[in-house]
Structures are given as structure tokens and as C-alpha cells.
Amino acid sequence: VQLQASGGGVVQAGGSLRLSCAVSGLTFSINAFGWYRQGPGNQRELVAAISSDGGTRYSDSVRGRFTISRDNAKNTVYLQMNSLKPEDTAVYYCNNHESWMVVITPRRFRSWTQGTQVTVSS
């Protein structure tokens, strides 16, 4: 299984970025996916999750600004981030599981692939 997160960068506050997570080596359509982030000195936290049937969940800090989506034809999960704030600065990771409960509880994951850095300047 491979998940490759990309799309991070440096952006000014109020700007936008779109992260992509390219997935291979699993049956994409039956998996739920999540985006997570870990800022300096912080624990890794759930940002947004999407179920196999398209249901979504967002953390309170990003609801209304971020949108998670999936393209089953392209085996890719996206995170559209708008109205970015300096506190959104973190390394962003994607991960997957067939269990929704695992996806929304990041401490349950045993392994993580490389994330992508997002830096929001004030």
C-alpha cells in the first residue's frame, strides 16, 4: 500500500492550497480516508475524513474552510484548504482504513507515510 501526499507549500494568510493523496495497492473504493496534521509541539490530529460512501467529518477548527473529497476513478483523495490561517501551519498526512472508527481516531494507526508541509505566513 502506498499513499503519497503532495501539494503543500508556503502561502499567506487568507490564501488557499489543495492537497492530494495518491493511493495505490489497495481497493480504493472500500476504504475511508483521512487527512491529519501535526504542528510543532502538537500531537497529530484529525483534520477531515471521508467514508467509502462519501460521508465526511471535519475538526471544529477547519469546518467551513476545508473540504475533503475523493475521486474513486483516480484513486486520489483531496483536501481543499481555503482561508488559511497561521495556526494551520503543520505537516499534513493522509491515511486510510476500511474501518471508519480507525480513520477518525488517528492514534489507532500503526504507521504513517511521509506528509507534506503547509506553512501559512501572517
Tab-separated table of N, CA and C in Angstrom:
chain	number	residue	atom	x	y	z
A	1	VAL	N	0.859	-1.190	0.000
A	1	VAL	CA	0.000	0.000	0.000
A	1	VAL	C	0.894	1.238	0.000
A	2	GLN	N	0.544	2.167	-0.877
A	2	GLN	CA	1.292	3.426	-0.923
A	2	GLN	C	0.333	4.590	-0.923
A	3	LEU	N	0.614	5.569	-0.086
A	3	LEU	CA	-0.112	6.828	-0.075
A	3	LEU	C	0.923	7.941	-0.210
A	4	GLN	N	0.743	8.798	-1.189
A	4	GLN	CA	1.687	9.879	-1.442
A	4	GLN	C	0.963	11.205	-1.325
A	5	ALA	N	1.280	11.943	-0.260
A	5	ALA	CA	0.679	13.256	-0.049
A	5	ALA	C	1.509	14.310	-0.750
A	6	SER	N	0.845	15.264	-1.382
A	6	SER	CA	1.543	16.336	-2.072
A	6	SER	C	0.672	17.585	-2.087
A	7	GLY	N	1.274	18.697	-2.514
A	7	GLY	CA	0.518	19.928	-2.674
A	7	GLY	C	0.778	20.975	-1.608
A	8	GLY	N	1.600	20.656	-0.628
A	8	GLY	CA	1.899	21.632	0.402
A	8	GLY	C	2.762	22.765	-0.129
A	9	GLY	N	2.959	23.767	0.686
A	9	GLY	CA	3.773	24.898	0.291
A	9	GLY	C	3.649	26.026	1.283
A	10	VAL	N	4.135	27.183	0.868
A	10	VAL	CA	4.070	28.388	1.693
A	10	VAL	C	3.023	29.317	1.095
A	11	VAL	N	2.116	29.790	1.917
A	11	VAL	CA	1.032	30.658	1.450
A	11	VAL	C	0.762	31.723	2.506
A	12	GLN	N	0.290	32.858	2.061
A	12	GLN	CA	-0.070	33.921	3.003
A	12	GLN	C	-1.416	33.632	3.641
A	13	ALA	N	-1.613	34.168	4.810
A	13	ALA	CA	-2.898	34.029	5.490
A	13	ALA	C	-4.022	34.512	4.567
A	14	GLY	N	-5.094	33.739	4.549
A	14	GLY	CA	-6.206	34.038	3.666
A	14	GLY	C	-6.138	33.323	2.336
A	15	GLY	N	-5.003	32.727	2.051
A	15	GLY	CA	-4.822	32.028	0.793
A	15	GLY	C	-5.374	30.617	0.802
A	16	SER	N	-5.134	29.911	-0.306
A	16	SER	CA	-5.665	28.560	-0.484
A	16	SER	C	-4.582	27.610	-0.980
A	17	LEU	N	-4.776	26.341	-0.646
A	17	LEU	CA	-3.952	25.254	-1.167
A	17	LEU	C	-4.848	24.040	-1.355
A	18	ARG	N	-4.465	23.177	-2.283
A	18	ARG	CA	-5.157	21.899	-2.428
A	18	ARG	C	-4.143	20.787	-2.283
A	19	LEU	N	-4.357	19.946	-1.300
A	19	LEU	CA	-3.514	18.779	-1.087
A	19	LEU	C	-4.102	17.584	-1.822
A	20	SER	N	-3.220	16.723	-2.294
A	20	SER	CA	-3.631	15.484	-2.953
A	20	SER	C	-2.977	14.300	-2.268
A	21	CYS	N	-3.685	13.196	-2.236
A	21	CYS	CA	-3.149	11.953	-1.699
A	21	CYS	C	-3.386	10.877	-2.751
A	22	ALA	N	-2.316	10.498	-3.438
A	22	ALA	CA	-2.395	9.457	-4.464
A	22	ALA	C	-2.224	8.097	-3.800
A	23	VAL	N	-3.143	7.196	-4.090
A	23	VAL	CA	-3.204	5.910	-3.398
A	23	VAL	C	-3.026	4.773	-4.389
A	24	SER	N	-2.263	3.763	-3.981
A	24	SER	CA	-2.109	2.564	-4.800
A	24	SER	C	-1.949	1.350	-3.890
A	25	GLY	N	-2.241	0.193	-4.466
A	25	GLY	CA	-2.013	-1.045	-3.731
A	25	GLY	C	-3.143	-1.500	-2.842
A	26	LEU	N	-4.320	-0.889	-2.971
A	26	LEU	CA	-5.469	-1.337	-2.194
A	26	LEU	C	-6.738	-1.093	-2.999
A	27	THR	N	-7.845	-1.642	-2.486
A	27	THR	CA	-9.137	-1.420	-3.127
A	27	THR	C	-9.671	-0.082	-2.646
A	28	PHE	N	-9.439	0.937	-3.452
A	28	PHE	CA	-9.688	2.319	-3.046
A	28	PHE	C	-11.135	2.527	-2.600
A	29	SER	N	-12.067	1.998	-3.341
A	29	SER	CA	-13.476	2.342	-3.128
A	29	SER	C	-14.028	1.881	-1.792
A	30	ILE	N	-13.435	0.878	-1.170
A	30	ILE	CA	-13.985	0.370	0.083
A	30	ILE	C	-13.302	0.968	1.307
A	31	ASN	N	-12.342	1.836	1.070
A	31	ASN	CA	-11.604	2.442	2.169
A	31	ASN	C	-12.116	3.829	2.509
A	32	ALA	N	-12.035	4.145	3.787
A	32	ALA	CA	-12.200	5.512	4.250
A	32	ALA	C	-10.822	6.153	4.335
A	33	PHE	N	-10.804	7.464	4.199
A	33	PHE	CA	-9.536	8.193	4.201
A	33	PHE	C	-9.629	9.395	5.122
A	34	GLY	N	-8.476	9.755	5.633
A	34	GLY	CA	-8.421	10.944	6.470
A	34	GLY	C	-7.207	11.790	6.148
A	35	TRP	N	-7.354	13.075	6.408
A	35	TRP	CA	-6.231	14.000	6.422
A	35	TRP	C	-5.963	14.373	7.869
A	36	TYR	N	-4.702	14.415	8.215
A	36	TYR	CA	-4.284	14.683	9.578
A	36	TYR	C	-3.165	15.718	9.539
A	37	ARG	N	-2.920	16.357	10.668
A	37	ARG	CA	-1.807	17.297	10.704
A	37	ARG	C	-1.123	17.259	12.062
A	38	GLN	N	0.138	17.633	12.018
A	38	GLN	CA	0.922	17.716	13.244
A	38	GLN	C	1.773	18.969	13.171
A	39	GLY	N	1.444	19.906	14.039
A	39	GLY	CA	2.215	21.129	14.130
A	39	GLY	C	3.315	20.992	15.161
A	40	PRO	N	4.229	21.943	15.202
A	40	PRO	CA	5.349	21.891	16.156
A	40	PRO	C	4.857	21.781	17.597
A	41	GLY	N	5.314	20.760	18.275
A	41	GLY	CA	4.951	20.581	19.672
A	41	GLY	C	3.560	20.040	19.915
A	42	ASN	N	2.868	19.679	18.839
A	42	ASN	CA	1.485	19.207	18.976
A	42	ASN	C	1.367	17.732	18.610
A	43	GLN	N	0.320	17.111	19.114
A	43	GLN	CA	0.017	15.750	18.691
A	43	GLN	C	-0.636	15.771	17.317
A	44	ARG	N	-0.528	14.646	16.627
A	44	ARG	CA	-1.185	14.523	15.338
A	44	ARG	C	-2.698	14.502	15.551
A	45	GLU	N	-3.402	15.281	14.753
A	45	GLU	CA	-4.840	15.396	14.917
A	45	GLU	C	-5.557	15.181	13.595
A	46	LEU	N	-6.799	14.720	13.713
A	46	LEU	CA	-7.645	14.575	12.532
A	46	LEU	C	-8.073	15.946	12.044
A	47	VAL	N	-7.931	16.172	10.755
A	47	VAL	CA	-8.409	17.405	10.121
A	47	VAL	C	-9.747	17.137	9.438
A	48	ALA	N	-9.787	16.097	8.616
A	48	ALA	CA	-11.002	15.767	7.881
A	48	ALA	C	-10.951	14.304	7.481
A	49	ALA	N	-12.129	13.701	7.366
A	49	ALA	CA	-12.216	12.309	6.965
A	49	ALA	C	-13.364	12.128	5.997
A	50	ILE	N	-13.227	11.134	5.124
A	50	ILE	CA	-14.280	10.821	4.171
A	50	ILE	C	-14.472	9.313	4.128
A	51	SER	N	-15.712	8.890	4.213
A	51	SER	CA	-16.019	7.465	4.234
A	51	SER	C	-16.079	6.902	2.820
A	52	SER	N	-16.252	5.595	2.734
A	52	SER	CA	-16.311	4.945	1.427
A	52	SER	C	-17.520	5.408	0.625
A	53	ASP	N	-18.584	5.833	1.299
A	53	ASP	CA	-19.778	6.302	0.573
A	53	ASP	C	-19.870	7.824	0.522
A	54	GLY	N	-18.783	8.502	0.883
A	54	GLY	CA	-18.725	9.950	0.713
A	54	GLY	C	-19.111	10.784	1.919
A	55	GLY	N	-19.461	10.150	3.007
A	55	GLY	CA	-19.738	10.912	4.213
A	55	GLY	C	-18.471	11.585	4.728
A	56	THR	N	-18.625	12.741	5.346
A	56	THR	CA	-17.450	13.497	5.773
A	56	THR	C	-17.541	13.907	7.234
A	57	ARG	N	-16.365	14.188	7.792
A	57	ARG	CA	-16.265	14.729	9.141
A	57	ARG	C	-15.106	15.712	9.146
A	58	TYR	N	-15.288	16.815	9.880
A	58	TYR	CA	-14.255	17.843	9.973
A	58	TYR	C	-13.991	18.200	11.425
A	59	SER	N	-12.764	18.596	11.696
A	59	SER	CA	-12.483	19.138	13.008
A	59	SER	C	-13.125	20.514	13.109
A	60	ASP	N	-13.423	20.933	14.326
A	60	ASP	CA	-14.073	22.234	14.519
A	60	ASP	C	-13.217	23.369	13.978
A	61	SER	N	-11.913	23.209	14.041
A	61	SER	CA	-11.014	24.299	13.651
A	61	SER	C	-10.976	24.542	12.141
A	62	VAL	N	-11.415	23.575	11.347
A	62	VAL	CA	-11.343	23.754	9.881
A	62	VAL	C	-12.704	23.721	9.210
A	63	ARG	N	-13.739	23.367	9.957
A	63	ARG	CA	-15.069	23.254	9.338
A	63	ARG	C	-15.472	24.578	8.710
A	64	GLY	N	-15.943	24.507	7.484
A	64	GLY	CA	-16.340	25.709	6.754
A	64	GLY	C	-15.210	26.310	5.921
A	65	ARG	N	-13.980	25.880	6.166
A	65	ARG	CA	-12.832	26.399	5.400
A	65	ARG	C	-12.191	25.312	4.531
A	66	PHE	N	-12.200	24.088	5.016
A	66	PHE	CA	-11.566	22.967	4.308
A	66	PHE	C	-12.644	22.034	3.760
A	67	THR	N	-12.338	21.402	2.632
A	67	THR	CA	-13.244	20.417	2.042
A	67	THR	C	-12.457	19.188	1.625
A	68	ILE	N	-12.871	18.037	2.106
A	68	ILE	CA	-12.260	16.776	1.703
A	68	ILE	C	-13.123	16.148	0.623
A	69	SER	N	-12.459	15.536	-0.359
A	69	SER	CA	-13.184	14.864	-1.432
A	69	SER	C	-12.360	13.672	-1.910
A	70	ARG	N	-13.009	12.811	-2.666
A	70	ARG	CA	-12.326	11.640	-3.194
A	70	ARG	C	-12.738	11.417	-4.638
A	71	ASP	N	-11.804	10.899	-5.435
A	71	ASP	CA	-12.065	10.549	-6.824
A	71	ASP	C	-11.738	9.075	-6.973
A	72	ASN	N	-12.756	8.243	-6.954
A	72	ASN	CA	-12.539	6.795	-6.999
A	72	ASN	C	-11.937	6.352	-8.326
A	73	ALA	N	-12.148	7.116	-9.382
A	73	ALA	CA	-11.580	6.759	-10.686
A	73	ALA	C	-10.080	7.019	-10.731
A	74	LYS	N	-9.641	8.010	-9.961
A	74	LYS	CA	-8.215	8.383	-9.972
A	74	LYS	C	-7.470	7.887	-8.736
A	75	ASN	N	-8.183	7.180	-7.843
A	75	ASN	CA	-7.561	6.695	-6.607
A	75	ASN	C	-6.852	7.825	-5.859
A	76	THR	N	-7.544	8.937	-5.733
A	76	THR	CA	-6.938	10.121	-5.123
A	76	THR	C	-7.924	10.769	-4.155
A	77	VAL	N	-7.375	11.243	-3.064
A	77	VAL	CA	-8.151	11.987	-2.069
A	77	VAL	C	-7.598	13.413	-2.027
A	78	TYR	N	-8.483	14.379	-1.909
A	78	TYR	CA	-8.080	15.786	-1.931
A	78	TYR	C	-8.473	16.482	-0.632
A	79	LEU	N	-7.733	17.533	-0.317
A	79	LEU	CA	-8.126	18.433	0.756
A	79	LEU	C	-7.974	19.860	0.230
A	80	GLN	N	-9.096	20.490	-0.033
A	80	GLN	CA	-9.103	21.886	-0.454
A	80	GLN	C	-9.107	22.753	0.794
A	81	MET	N	-8.111	23.594	0.926
A	81	MET	CA	-7.958	24.426	2.112
A	81	MET	C	-8.065	25.892	1.709
A	82	ASN	N	-9.087	26.549	2.199
A	82	ASN	CA	-9.318	27.960	1.921
A	82	ASN	C	-9.218	28.777	3.205
A	83	SER	N	-9.067	30.078	3.042
A	83	SER	CA	-8.994	30.982	4.198
A	83	SER	C	-7.980	30.483	5.219
A	84	LEU	N	-6.817	30.152	4.739
A	84	LEU	CA	-5.794	29.580	5.618
A	84	LEU	C	-5.338	30.582	6.666
A	85	LYS	N	-5.027	30.037	7.839
A	85	LYS	CA	-4.574	30.828	8.971
A	85	LYS	C	-3.186	30.359	9.409
A	86	PRO	N	-2.425	31.202	10.070
A	86	PRO	CA	-1.097	30.771	10.542
A	86	PRO	C	-1.165	29.515	11.412
A	87	GLU	N	-2.238	29.353	12.162
A	87	GLU	CA	-2.359	28.161	13.017
A	87	GLU	C	-2.621	26.885	12.225
A	88	ASP	N	-2.831	26.989	10.934
A	88	ASP	CA	-2.948	25.797	10.087
A	88	ASP	C	-1.578	25.249	9.693
A	89	THR	N	-0.522	25.970	10.038
A	89	THR	CA	0.827	25.521	9.712
A	89	THR	C	1.122	24.184	10.387
A	90	ALA	N	1.516	23.204	9.584
A	90	ALA	CA	1.759	21.847	10.091
A	90	ALA	C	2.229	20.973	8.940
A	91	VAL	N	2.662	19.776	9.300
A	91	VAL	CA	2.845	18.727	8.301
A	91	VAL	C	1.522	17.982	8.185
A	92	TYR	N	1.051	17.837	6.965
A	92	TYR	CA	-0.225	17.191	6.704
A	92	TYR	C	0.015	15.785	6.151
A	93	TYR	N	-0.726	14.828	6.697
A	93	TYR	CA	-0.602	13.430	6.319
A	93	TYR	C	-1.954	12.895	5.854
A	94	CYS	N	-1.914	11.891	4.994
A	94	CYS	CA	-3.131	11.148	4.682
A	94	CYS	C	-2.945	9.696	5.129
A	95	ASN	N	-4.052	9.072	5.420
A	95	ASN	CA	-4.026	7.672	5.813
A	95	ASN	C	-5.373	7.056	5.485
A	96	ASN	N	-5.427	5.743	5.587
A	96	ASN	CA	-6.641	5.030	5.184
A	96	ASN	C	-6.913	3.839	6.074
A	97	HIS	N	-8.154	3.424	6.099
A	97	HIS	CA	-8.528	2.161	6.730
A	97	HIS	C	-9.924	1.812	6.255
A	98	GLU	N	-10.223	0.513	6.291
A	98	GLU	CA	-11.583	0.115	5.949
A	98	GLU	C	-12.556	0.438	7.080
A	99	SER	N	-12.030	0.656	8.270
A	99	SER	CA	-12.866	0.997	9.413
A	99	SER	C	-12.948	2.499	9.608
A	100	TRP	N	-14.164	3.028	9.620
A	100	TRP	CA	-14.362	4.466	9.847
A	100	TRP	C	-13.838	4.860	11.227
A	101	MET	N	-14.032	4.018	12.202
A	101	MET	CA	-13.609	4.347	13.558
A	101	MET	C	-12.098	4.505	13.640
A	102	VAL	N	-11.364	3.716	12.883
A	102	VAL	CA	-9.908	3.873	12.865
A	102	VAL	C	-9.529	5.194	12.195
A	103	VAL	N	-10.173	5.508	11.096
A	103	VAL	CA	-9.821	6.726	10.358
A	103	VAL	C	-10.052	7.973	11.204
A	104	ILE	N	-11.101	7.981	12.022
A	104	ILE	CA	-11.375	9.185	12.808
A	104	ILE	C	-10.656	9.179	14.157
A	105	THR	N	-9.855	8.171	14.397
A	105	THR	CA	-9.092	8.085	15.656
A	105	THR	C	-7.630	7.849	15.310
A	106	PRO	N	-6.883	8.895	14.987
A	106	PRO	CA	-5.537	8.725	14.440
A	106	PRO	C	-4.580	7.947	15.330
A	107	ARG	N	-4.779	7.912	16.630
A	107	ARG	CA	-3.852	7.163	17.485
A	107	ARG	C	-3.921	5.662	17.207
A	108	ARG	N	-4.949	5.219	16.507
A	108	ARG	CA	-5.080	3.797	16.207
A	108	ARG	C	-4.208	3.340	15.048
A	109	PHE	N	-3.690	4.276	14.275
A	109	PHE	CA	-2.852	3.877	13.149
A	109	PHE	C	-1.498	3.394	13.647
A	110	ARG	N	-0.976	2.364	12.980
A	110	ARG	CA	0.334	1.826	13.345
A	110	ARG	C	1.449	2.455	12.527
A	111	SER	N	1.133	2.982	11.369
A	111	SER	CA	2.186	3.529	10.526
A	111	SER	C	1.657	4.732	9.756
A	112	TRP	N	2.611	5.582	9.354
A	112	TRP	CA	2.311	6.799	8.611
A	112	TRP	C	3.308	6.951	7.473
A	113	THR	N	2.824	7.422	6.354
A	113	THR	CA	3.728	7.744	5.257
A	113	THR	C	4.128	9.216	5.357
A	114	GLN	N	5.041	9.609	4.494
A	114	GLN	CA	5.566	10.972	4.535
A	114	GLN	C	4.469	11.981	4.266
A	115	GLY	N	4.471	13.056	5.025
A	115	GLY	CA	3.475	14.089	4.845
A	115	GLY	C	3.984	15.210	3.958
A	116	THR	N	3.181	16.259	3.872
A	116	THR	CA	3.541	17.430	3.092
A	116	THR	C	3.414	18.666	3.971
A	117	GLN	N	4.417	19.530	3.912
A	117	GLN	CA	4.469	20.699	4.793
A	117	GLN	C	3.596	21.831	4.261
A	118	VAL	N	2.783	22.371	5.143
A	118	VAL	CA	1.991	23.565	4.848
A	118	VAL	C	2.429	24.654	5.814
A	119	THR	N	2.824	25.781	5.262
A	119	THR	CA	3.247	26.910	6.079
A	119	THR	C	2.424	28.130	5.685
A	120	VAL	N	1.744	28.716	6.669
A	120	VAL	CA	0.907	29.884	6.427
A	120	VAL	C	1.532	31.072	7.138
A	121	SER	N	1.916	32.062	6.376
A	121	SER	CA	2.554	33.245	6.949
A	121	SER	C	1.518	34.325	7.231
A	122	SER	N	1.781	35.081	8.280
A	122	SER	CA	0.827	36.140	8.660
A	122	SER	C	1.134	37.452	7.964
